[in-house]
Coordinates of C-alpha atoms in Angstrom, one line a residue:
M91 CA 19.5 -4.2 -31.4
A92 CA 16.6 -1.8 -31.6
I93 CA 14.3 -0.4 -28.9
T94 CA 10.8 -1.7 -29.3
E95 CA 9.3 -0.1 -26.2
I96 CA 10.1 1.9 -23.2
K97 CA 8.2 1.3 -19.9
I98 CA 8.1 2.9 -16.5
H99 CA 8.5 0.6 -13.5
P100 CA 7.1 -0.1 -11.1
A101 CA 3.8 0.0 -13.0
I102 CA 2.1 0.9 -9.7
G103 CA 4.4 2.6 -7.2
I104 CA 3.7 3.2 -3.5
A105 CA 4.6 6.3 -1.6
R106 CA 3.6 7.0 2.0
V107 CA 2.9 10.1 4.0
G108 CA 5.0 11.3 6.9
N109 CA 5.2 14.5 8.9
S110 CA 9.0 15.0 8.6
T111 CA 9.9 18.1 6.7
D112 CA 13.6 17.2 6.4
Q113 CA 14.4 17.1 2.7
N114 CA 17.4 14.8 2.9
E115 CA 17.3 11.1 2.0
G116 CA 17.7 9.0 5.1
E117 CA 16.9 11.9 7.4
G118 CA 13.4 13.0 6.3
Y119 CA 12.5 10.3 3.7
F120 CA 13.6 6.9 2.4
V121 CA 12.8 5.0 -0.8
G122 CA 10.2 2.3 -0.6
P123 CA 10.7 -1.4 -1.6
E124 CA 12.5 -2.0 -4.9
I125 CA 13.4 -5.7 -4.5
P126 CA 10.8 -8.3 -3.5
R127 CA 11.0 -9.5 0.1
K128 CA 13.7 -6.9 1.0
T129 CA 12.7 -4.3 3.5
P130 CA 14.2 -0.9 2.6
D131 CA 16.6 0.8 4.9
P132 CA 14.9 3.9 6.4
G133 CA 18.2 5.5 7.1
N134 CA 19.6 7.3 10.1
G135 CA 17.6 6.8 13.3
G136 CA 15.0 4.5 11.9
Y137 CA 11.5 5.5 10.6
K138 CA 11.5 8.8 12.4
D139 CA 13.7 11.8 12.1
S140 CA 15.8 13.5 14.8
E141 CA 12.7 15.4 16.0
G142 CA 10.5 12.3 16.3
R143 CA 8.6 13.0 13.1
I144 CA 7.7 10.1 10.7
K145 CA 9.8 10.0 7.5
R146 CA 8.0 10.0 4.2
Q147 CA 8.4 6.9 2.0
A148 CA 9.3 7.9 -1.5
A149 CA 8.3 5.9 -4.6
R150 CA 11.2 5.7 -7.1
F151 CA 10.3 5.2 -10.8
R152 CA 12.8 3.9 -13.4
L153 CA 12.8 3.7 -17.2
F154 CA 13.5 0.5 -19.1
A155 CA 14.2 0.0 -22.8
Y156 CA 12.9 -3.3 -24.2
H157 CA 15.0 -4.4 -27.3
D158 CA 14.0 -6.5 -30.2
D159 CA 16.5 -9.2 -29.2
G160 CA 14.7 -9.7 -25.8
T161 CA 17.1 -7.8 -23.7
V162 CA 16.1 -5.1 -21.2
E163 CA 18.2 -2.1 -20.2
E164 CA 17.6 0.7 -17.7
I165 CA 17.6 4.1 -19.3
T166 CA 19.5 6.7 -17.3
T167 CA 21.1 10.1 -18.0
A168 CA 24.2 8.2 -19.0
N169 CA 22.7 6.5 -22.0
S170 CA 20.1 9.0 -23.1
D171 CA 20.0 12.6 -24.3
R172 CA 17.2 13.8 -22.2
I173 CA 14.6 12.5 -19.7
Q174 CA 11.3 14.3 -19.0
W175 CA 8.9 13.2 -16.3
T176 CA 5.3 14.4 -15.7
V177 CA 3.2 13.7 -12.6
R178 CA -0.4 14.5 -11.7
L179 CA -1.7 13.8 -8.3
A180 CA -5.2 14.2 -6.9
N181 CA -7.2 13.6 -3.8
T182 CA -10.9 13.3 -4.7
K183 CA -12.2 11.7 -1.5
A184 CA -14.5 14.6 -0.5
A185 CA -16.3 14.5 -3.8
A186 CA -16.6 10.7 -4.1
E187 CA -19.3 8.3 -3.3
K188 CA -19.4 7.1 0.3
F189 CA -17.6 3.9 1.2
E190 CA -20.2 2.7 3.7
E191 CA -23.2 3.8 1.5
P192 CA -21.9 3.8 -2.1
S193 CA -25.3 5.0 -3.5
Q194 CA -24.8 8.3 -1.6
L195 CA -22.2 11.1 -2.1
R196 CA -19.9 12.5 0.5
N197 CA -20.8 16.2 1.2
P198 CA -24.2 15.8 -0.6
E199 CA -25.3 19.3 0.3
I200 CA -22.6 20.7 -2.0
T201 CA -23.9 20.5 -5.6
G202 CA -23.1 21.5 -9.1
I203 CA -19.8 23.1 -10.0
A204 CA -19.0 23.7 -6.3
R205 CA -18.3 20.0 -6.0
Q206 CA -15.2 20.4 -8.1
G207 CA -13.7 22.5 -5.3
L208 CA -13.7 19.3 -3.1
K209 CA -11.1 17.8 -5.4
I210 CA -7.5 18.5 -4.4
R211 CA -5.5 18.5 -7.7
S212 CA -1.9 19.2 -8.3
G213 CA -2.2 19.7 -12.0
A214 CA 0.6 18.4 -14.3
Q215 CA 4.1 19.0 -13.0
T216 CA 7.1 18.3 -15.2
L217 CA 10.8 17.7 -14.5
D218 CA 13.3 17.8 -17.4
S219 CA 16.7 17.9 -15.8
P220 CA 18.5 16.0 -13.0
E221 CA 18.4 17.4 -9.5
Q222 CA 15.2 19.4 -10.4
T223 CA 12.4 19.4 -7.8
K224 CA 8.8 20.6 -7.9
K225 CA 6.1 20.8 -5.3
L226 CA 2.7 19.2 -5.8
A227 CA -0.2 21.1 -4.2
G228 CA -3.8 21.8 -4.7
K229 CA -6.7 23.6 -3.0
F230 CA -9.7 22.3 -1.0
T231 CA -12.6 24.7 -1.3
Y232 CA -15.6 24.2 1.0
P233 CA -18.8 26.4 0.8
I234 CA -19.9 27.5 4.3
S235 CA -23.0 29.4 3.2
S236 CA -24.7 28.9 -0.1
R237 CA -26.9 31.9 0.4
A238 CA -24.1 34.3 1.0
N239 CA -21.8 32.5 -1.4
R240 CA -19.1 32.2 1.3
I241 CA -16.3 29.6 0.9
I242 CA -13.2 28.5 2.8
T243 CA -10.2 27.6 0.6
V244 CA -7.3 25.7 2.1
D245 CA -3.9 25.1 0.4
V246 CA -3.0 21.4 0.6
S247 CA 0.4 20.0 -0.1
L248 CA 0.3 16.7 -1.9
G249 CA 4.1 16.4 -1.7
D250 CA 6.9 16.9 -4.2
I251 CA 8.7 15.3 -7.1
R252 CA 12.5 15.1 -7.8
M253 CA 14.7 13.8 -10.6
E254 CA 17.8 12.0 -9.3
T255 CA 21.2 12.4 -10.9
G256 CA 20.7 9.2 -12.9
G257 CA 17.4 10.4 -14.2
Q258 CA 15.1 8.3 -11.9
L259 CA 12.0 9.9 -10.6
L260 CA 11.2 10.2 -6.8
V261 CA 7.6 10.9 -5.8
L262 CA 7.1 12.0 -2.2
G263 CA 3.6 12.3 -0.9
G264 CA 1.9 14.6 1.6
F265 CA 2.7 15.2 5.3
G266 CA -0.3 13.3 6.9
T267 CA -2.4 16.5 7.2
S268 CA -6.1 15.9 7.8
A269 CA -8.5 18.6 8.9
S270 CA -12.0 20.0 8.7
P271 CA -11.8 23.7 7.7
V272 CA -15.3 24.2 9.0
D273 CA -14.5 22.4 12.3
I274 CA -16.9 19.5 12.0
P275 CA -15.9 16.9 14.7
L276 CA -15.3 13.3 13.9
T277 CA -18.1 11.1 15.3
R278 CA -18.8 7.5 15.9
D279 CA -21.5 7.5 13.2
T280 CA -18.9 6.7 10.5
F281 CA -15.3 5.6 10.3
A282 CA -14.9 6.3 6.6
D283 CA -17.2 9.1 5.3
N284 CA -16.7 12.3 7.3
D285 CA -18.2 15.3 5.5
G286 CA -16.3 18.6 5.7
W287 CA -12.9 16.9 5.9
Y288 CA -9.9 16.4 3.7
D289 CA -6.6 14.5 4.0
D290 CA -3.5 14.5 1.8
V291 CA -3.2 10.9 0.5
S292 CA -3.5 10.8 -3.3
D293 CA -2.9 9.0 -6.5
G294 CA -2.2 9.7 -10.1
P295 CA -0.4 9.0 -13.4
I296 CA 3.3 9.1 -14.2
T297 CA 4.4 9.7 -17.8
A298 CA 7.8 10.1 -19.3
T299 CA 9.5 11.0 -22.6
V300 CA 13.0 9.9 -23.3
T301 CA 15.2 11.3 -26.1
I302 CA 17.9 8.9 -27.4
D303 CA 20.1 9.8 -30.4
G304 CA 17.9 12.8 -31.0
Q305 CA 14.7 10.7 -31.2
P306 CA 12.0 11.4 -28.6
L307 CA 10.3 8.2 -27.3
T308 CA 7.2 8.0 -25.1
A309 CA 7.3 5.5 -22.3
K310 CA 4.4 3.3 -21.2
G311 CA 2.9 5.1 -18.2
A312 CA 2.8 4.1 -14.6
W313 CA 0.7 5.1 -11.6
V314 CA 1.6 6.2 -8.0
I315 CA -0.5 5.7 -4.9
V316 CA 0.3 7.8 -1.8
A317 CA -0.9 5.9 1.2
P318 CA -0.7 6.1 5.0
P319 CA 2.5 4.8 6.8
D320 CA 3.3 1.1 7.2
F321 CA 3.9 0.7 10.9
A322 CA 5.2 -2.9 10.6
P323 CA 7.3 -2.7 7.5
D324 CA 9.1 -6.0 7.9
I325 CA 6.0 -8.0 8.3
S326 CA 3.9 -8.8 5.2
N327 CA 0.3 -9.8 4.8
S328 CA -1.2 -13.3 4.1
T329 CA -2.7 -11.7 1.1
T330 CA -0.8 -8.8 -0.4
L331 CA -2.1 -6.3 -3.0
Y332 CA 0.1 -8.2 -5.5
D333 CA -1.8 -11.4 -4.7
T334 CA -5.2 -9.8 -5.0
I335 CA -4.5 -8.2 -8.4
F336 CA -2.9 -11.4 -9.6
D337 CA -6.0 -13.3 -8.7
F338 CA -8.1 -10.7 -10.4
F339 CA -6.1 -11.2 -13.6
V340 CA -6.4 -15.0 -13.3
R341 CA -10.2 -14.6 -13.0
N342 CA -10.1 -12.5 -16.2
S343 CA -7.9 -14.9 -18.1
R344 CA -4.9 -12.5 -18.1
K345 CA -2.8 -14.7 -15.8
T346 CA -2.6 -18.4 -15.1
I347 CA -2.0 -20.3 -11.9
P348 CA 1.4 -22.1 -11.9
A349 CA 1.1 -25.8 -12.8
R350 CA 3.6 -26.5 -10.1
P351 CA 3.8 -23.6 -7.6
S352 CA 7.1 -22.7 -6.0
F353 CA 7.3 -23.3 -2.3
A354 CA 9.6 -20.4 -1.9
Q355 CA 7.7 -17.8 -4.0
D356 CA 4.1 -19.0 -3.8
I357 CA 3.5 -21.0 -0.7
Y358 CA 5.9 -20.1 2.1
P359 CA 5.2 -16.3 2.0
V360 CA 1.6 -17.1 3.1
I361 CA 2.8 -19.2 5.9
E362 CA 5.5 -16.7 7.0
A363 CA 3.0 -13.8 7.2
S364 CA 0.8 -16.0 9.4
Y365 CA 3.4 -16.8 11.9
K366 CA 4.9 -13.3 12.0
S367 CA 1.5 -11.9 12.6
I368 CA 1.5 -13.1 16.2
N369 CA 4.0 -10.2 16.8
L370 CA 1.2 -7.8 15.9
F371 CA -2.0 -9.4 17.3
N372 CA -2.1 -11.1 20.7
L373 CA -3.9 -14.4 20.0
E374 CA -4.2 -17.1 22.6
N375 CA -3.6 -20.8 21.8
T376 CA -1.2 -20.5 18.8
P377 CA 1.1 -23.5 19.5
Y378 CA 1.4 -24.4 15.8
H379 CA 2.8 -21.0 14.8
N380 CA 6.1 -22.0 16.4
T381 CA 6.4 -24.8 13.8
L382 CA 6.1 -22.4 10.9
T383 CA 9.6 -20.8 11.1
P384 CA 12.0 -21.6 8.3
N385 CA 13.0 -25.3 8.4
S386 CA 15.0 -26.7 5.6
D387 CA 13.6 -30.2 6.0
E388 CA 11.1 -30.7 3.1
D389 CA 9.4 -33.6 5.0
H390 CA 8.6 -31.2 7.8
W391 CA 6.5 -29.1 5.4
K392 CA 5.0 -32.1 3.6
N393 CA 3.7 -33.3 7.0
L394 CA 2.3 -29.9 7.9
S395 CA 0.6 -29.3 4.5
G396 CA -2.6 -31.2 5.1
Y397 CA -3.2 -29.7 8.5
I398 CA -2.5 -26.1 7.4
F399 CA -4.8 -26.5 4.3
S400 CA -7.6 -27.9 6.6
R401 CA -7.4 -24.7 8.6
L402 CA -7.9 -22.3 5.7
K403 CA -11.2 -20.5 5.2
V404 CA -12.7 -21.4 1.9
P405 CA -12.9 -18.4 -0.5
D406 CA -16.3 -17.4 -1.8
S407 CA -18.1 -19.8 0.5
D408 CA -20.3 -19.4 3.6
N409 CA -19.8 -23.1 4.5
H410 CA -17.2 -22.7 7.2
N411 CA -16.5 -24.2 10.6
K412 CA -14.5 -23.2 13.6
Q413 CA -11.4 -25.0 12.5
Q414 CA -11.4 -23.2 9.2
N415 CA -10.5 -19.9 10.7
M416 CA -7.3 -18.9 8.9
P417 CA -6.2 -16.3 8.2
R418 CA -7.5 -14.7 11.4
L419 CA -8.4 -11.5 9.5
A420 CA -11.9 -9.9 9.5
R421 CA -13.9 -10.4 6.3
A422 CA -10.8 -12.0 4.6
T423 CA -9.8 -15.3 3.1
L424 CA -6.9 -16.1 0.9
T425 CA -7.7 -15.4 -2.7
S426 CA -9.1 -18.2 -4.8
T427 CA -5.7 -18.4 -6.6
Q428 CA -3.8 -18.6 -3.3
Y429 CA -6.2 -21.3 -2.0
K430 CA -5.7 -23.4 -5.2
I431 CA -1.9 -23.1 -4.8
M432 CA -2.1 -24.2 -1.2
E433 CA -4.3 -27.1 -2.3
K434 CA -1.6 -28.1 -4.9
W435 CA 0.9 -28.0 -2.0
R436 CA -1.3 -30.4 0.0
D437 CA -1.5 -32.7 -2.9
G438 CA 2.2 -32.7 -3.5
T439 CA 2.0 -30.8 -6.8
Y440 CA 4.6 -28.2 -6.2
E441 CA 8.4 -27.4 -6.5
W442 CA 10.5 -27.7 -3.4
D443 CA 13.0 -24.8 -3.8
G444 CA 13.7 -23.9 -0.2
F445 CA 12.9 -20.6 1.2
P446 CA 12.5 -17.1 -0.3
Q447 CA 15.6 -15.1 -0.9
P448 CA 15.6 -11.5 -2.2
P449 CA 17.0 -11.2 -5.8
D450 CA 20.4 -9.7 -6.1
E451 CA 19.5 -7.1 -8.6
I452 CA 16.7 -4.7 -9.4
S453 CA 14.5 -5.8 -12.4
P454 CA 11.3 -4.4 -14.0
E455 CA 9.3 -7.4 -12.7
G456 CA 10.8 -7.1 -9.3
L457 CA 10.0 -3.5 -9.0
D458 CA 6.4 -4.2 -9.9
R459 CA 6.1 -7.0 -7.3
A460 CA 8.1 -5.3 -4.5
A461 CA 5.8 -2.2 -4.5
L462 CA 2.6 -4.2 -4.2
E463 CA 3.8 -7.0 -1.9
S464 CA 4.2 -4.3 0.8
C465 CA 0.5 -3.5 0.6
V466 CA -2.7 -4.9 2.1
G467 CA -4.7 -7.2 -0.2
A468 CA -7.6 -8.0 2.0
A469 CA -10.0 -7.1 3.4
F470 CA -11.0 -4.0 1.4
Y471 CA -13.1 -2.5 4.1
P472 CA -12.0 -0.2 2.7
G473 CA -8.3 -1.1 3.0
I474 CA -5.1 0.8 3.6
E475 CA -3.3 1.8 0.4
A476 CA -6.1 1.0 -2.1
G477 CA -9.4 -1.0 -2.3
N478 CA -12.0 -2.5 -4.6
F479 CA -11.3 0.0 -7.4
L480 CA -8.3 -2.1 -8.5
I481 CA -10.3 -5.3 -8.8
E482 CA -13.7 -4.1 -10.2
D483 CA -13.0 -3.6 -13.9
I484 CA -10.3 -5.3 -15.9
N485 CA -10.6 -2.6 -18.6
R486 CA -9.0 -0.2 -16.1
Y487 CA -5.7 -1.9 -17.0
Y488 CA -4.0 -1.8 -20.4
L489 CA -5.3 -4.8 -22.4
D490 CA -2.2 -5.3 -24.5
S491 CA -0.1 -6.6 -21.5
D492 CA -0.4 -8.9 -18.5
E493 CA 1.3 -6.3 -16.4
F494 CA -0.6 -4.6 -13.6
R495 CA -0.5 -1.3 -15.4
L496 CA -3.5 1.1 -15.2
D497 CA -4.8 2.6 -18.4
H498 CA -4.4 6.4 -18.3
N499 CA -7.4 6.7 -20.6
E500 CA -9.7 4.8 -18.2
V501 CA -8.5 6.0 -14.8
N502 CA -8.3 9.6 -13.6
P503 CA -6.1 11.1 -10.9
G504 CA -7.6 10.5 -7.5
D505 CA -9.8 7.5 -8.6
V506 CA -7.8 4.8 -6.9
T507 CA -8.0 6.4 -3.4
A508 CA -11.4 8.1 -3.8
Q509 CA -13.4 5.8 -1.6
M510 CA -10.7 5.1 1.0
A511 CA -11.4 6.3 4.5
L512 CA -11.8 10.1 5.0
P513 CA -9.7 10.9 6.9
W514 CA -7.5 7.8 6.9
Q515 CA -6.7 8.3 10.7
D516 CA -10.4 7.6 11.6
D517 CA -10.1 4.2 10.0
F518 CA -6.8 3.6 11.8
F519 CA -8.5 4.3 15.1
A520 CA -11.6 2.3 14.4
C521 CA -10.4 -0.8 12.7
S522 CA -8.2 -2.9 15.0
K523 CA -9.8 -6.2 15.9
Q524 CA -13.4 -7.5 16.4
E525 CA -15.6 -10.5 16.5
W526 CA -17.0 -10.3 13.0
Q527 CA -18.4 -13.8 12.9
S528 CA -18.8 -15.7 16.1
I529 CA -17.5 -19.0 14.8
Y530 CA -14.1 -17.4 14.2
G531 CA -13.7 -15.5 17.5
V532 CA -11.7 -12.2 17.5
E533 CA -10.1 -11.3 14.2
A534 CA -7.8 -8.5 13.2
W535 CA -8.1 -6.1 10.3
W536 CA -4.7 -5.2 8.8
P537 CA -2.0 -5.9 11.4
G538 CA 0.7 -6.0 8.8
Q539 CA 0.3 -2.2 8.4
R540 CA -1.7 -1.2 11.4
P541 CA -0.6 -3.3 14.5
I542 CA -3.1 -4.3 17.0
D543 CA -1.0 -5.5 20.0
V544 CA 2.7 -4.9 20.4
L545 CA 5.6 -5.7 22.7
P546 CA 7.1 -2.4 23.7
E547 CA 10.8 -2.1 23.6
Q548 CA 10.9 -0.7 27.2
D549 CA 9.0 -3.7 28.6
P550 CA 8.5 -6.6 26.2
S551 CA 7.2 -8.9 28.9
E552 CA 3.5 -8.6 27.8
F553 CA 1.5 -7.2 24.9
Q554 CA 0.0 -3.8 25.0
S555 CA -2.4 -2.0 22.7
W556 CA -0.5 -0.3 19.8
I557 CA -2.8 2.8 20.2
R558 CA -2.6 3.0 24.0
G559 CA -3.0 6.6 24.9
V560 CA -5.1 7.4 21.8
L561 CA -8.7 7.9 23.1
S562 CA -10.6 9.1 20.0
A563 CA -10.4 9.4 16.3
G564 CA -9.9 13.1 16.7
Q565 CA -6.8 12.4 18.8
M566 CA -5.6 10.0 16.2
V567 CA -5.6 12.8 13.7
K568 CA -3.5 14.9 16.0
D569 CA -1.1 12.2 17.4
W570 CA -0.7 9.5 14.7
S571 CA 2.9 10.4 14.2
K572 CA 3.7 9.5 17.9
L573 CA 2.8 5.8 17.3
G574 CA 5.6 3.3 17.3
F575 CA 7.0 1.1 14.5
V576 CA 7.2 -2.7 15.0
V577 CA 10.7 -3.8 13.8
P578 CA 13.0 -6.9 14.2
D579 CA 15.0 -7.2 17.4
G580 CA 16.9 -10.4 17.4
D581 CA 14.4 -13.3 17.1
R582 CA 11.4 -11.2 18.0
Y583 CA 9.6 -8.0 16.9
L584 CA 9.4 -5.0 19.2
E585 CA 7.6 -1.7 19.1
K586 CA 10.2 1.1 18.9
E587 CA 10.3 4.9 18.3
R588 CA 7.0 5.5 20.1
G589 CA 6.5 9.1 21.2
S590 CA 5.1 10.3 24.5
F591 CA 1.3 10.9 24.8
S592 CA 0.1 13.6 27.1

């Protein structure tokens, strides 16, 4: 039994910022999803530490050996001589093209070599022994007078990396710091392209070398995205980032639509996200949502399939009507692949296998899926964790595999998050709900990550705005960590851990 390849999983991992500085697992950080459909345990006290600061979400990366007999085995310190991890993170938002006007640059008055100072880069940081840690940091350099050659340089933490006792890698991102060193205020002119600002989300490559029986082996690399917090971690999205990339691979002949989709894996998750969303977005007239809770009677779902399909917006089409208004998300439909799967369900071409259950064990494929299923897949305007960059060019992924694995020769640190909102808190303030197209009425943006309306734990009798007390984007930059998390409470979801707003 010989090793043919070693790979890092998840292929794309997700970490999230938080302002807790506690360095202990369960107290100041927790590990993100590793098993599909299983919400991770944030540890003591919930998603905030003992001082009310938001815990960071770490991304854990594991090594797997693929053998010539088809078996797969996790590589740890117990079955290897040495493990070496290398991480490079960058935030290149301030030097990128604008999101709202892609033909223009952010900070256009800064030219030439000076634009390199707008990129916050950690450089390559390497761990080669268990329990070792290293900080990831860079500098943001902003010219304040070209004539006098005056600049302001700010040290920016992008987080830290740690090797666990078993050899696994933990990547923890920044602390949610966003600022303008030259004191440019946020305005209503833009929600995504604020010049003179930086934040500390980031992305970059993960590489590893494993030595087994004296032989060094290079692992297939992975990528990490450091994103804003997920304030409704138990509620998924109708279209996840996994769904969107899967559809992109289908359209590029790298994946195929299941001939007979699984009700548990392919169909019900879309339905579940829809009915759970009413805990995050106060919609009137939603009587059918109560019929979407788990019901083991297959006939119940057969009878609903035609009606539910008739309510779906048609992807890539402007020919809609008022009844085709689902999902109630601005600028979003299901992916073409999801739509075709739902059509198969309507036509009876699917496998009835009950309801989704989390797998019992961690697996390479499960790690890949769990990380991306916890992320927004639509609409990319610009999105929460990532946006259009991941579905623009199939050549950004390794061509020798159908895994969602970014090619380190085609993608640079900071590329994935470059056109995301700068700072991210401005988008969180601006993008809640709106009447984008009149035939649909009011629609939400990303309630699965950024709630719109919530039932407060103290008085759950009626919905209140999730951002009540936050009056401006500037205040969101200051007070984002005071916002509450929407979590299960019996048979409903309540906002908890909300701080006090002065």
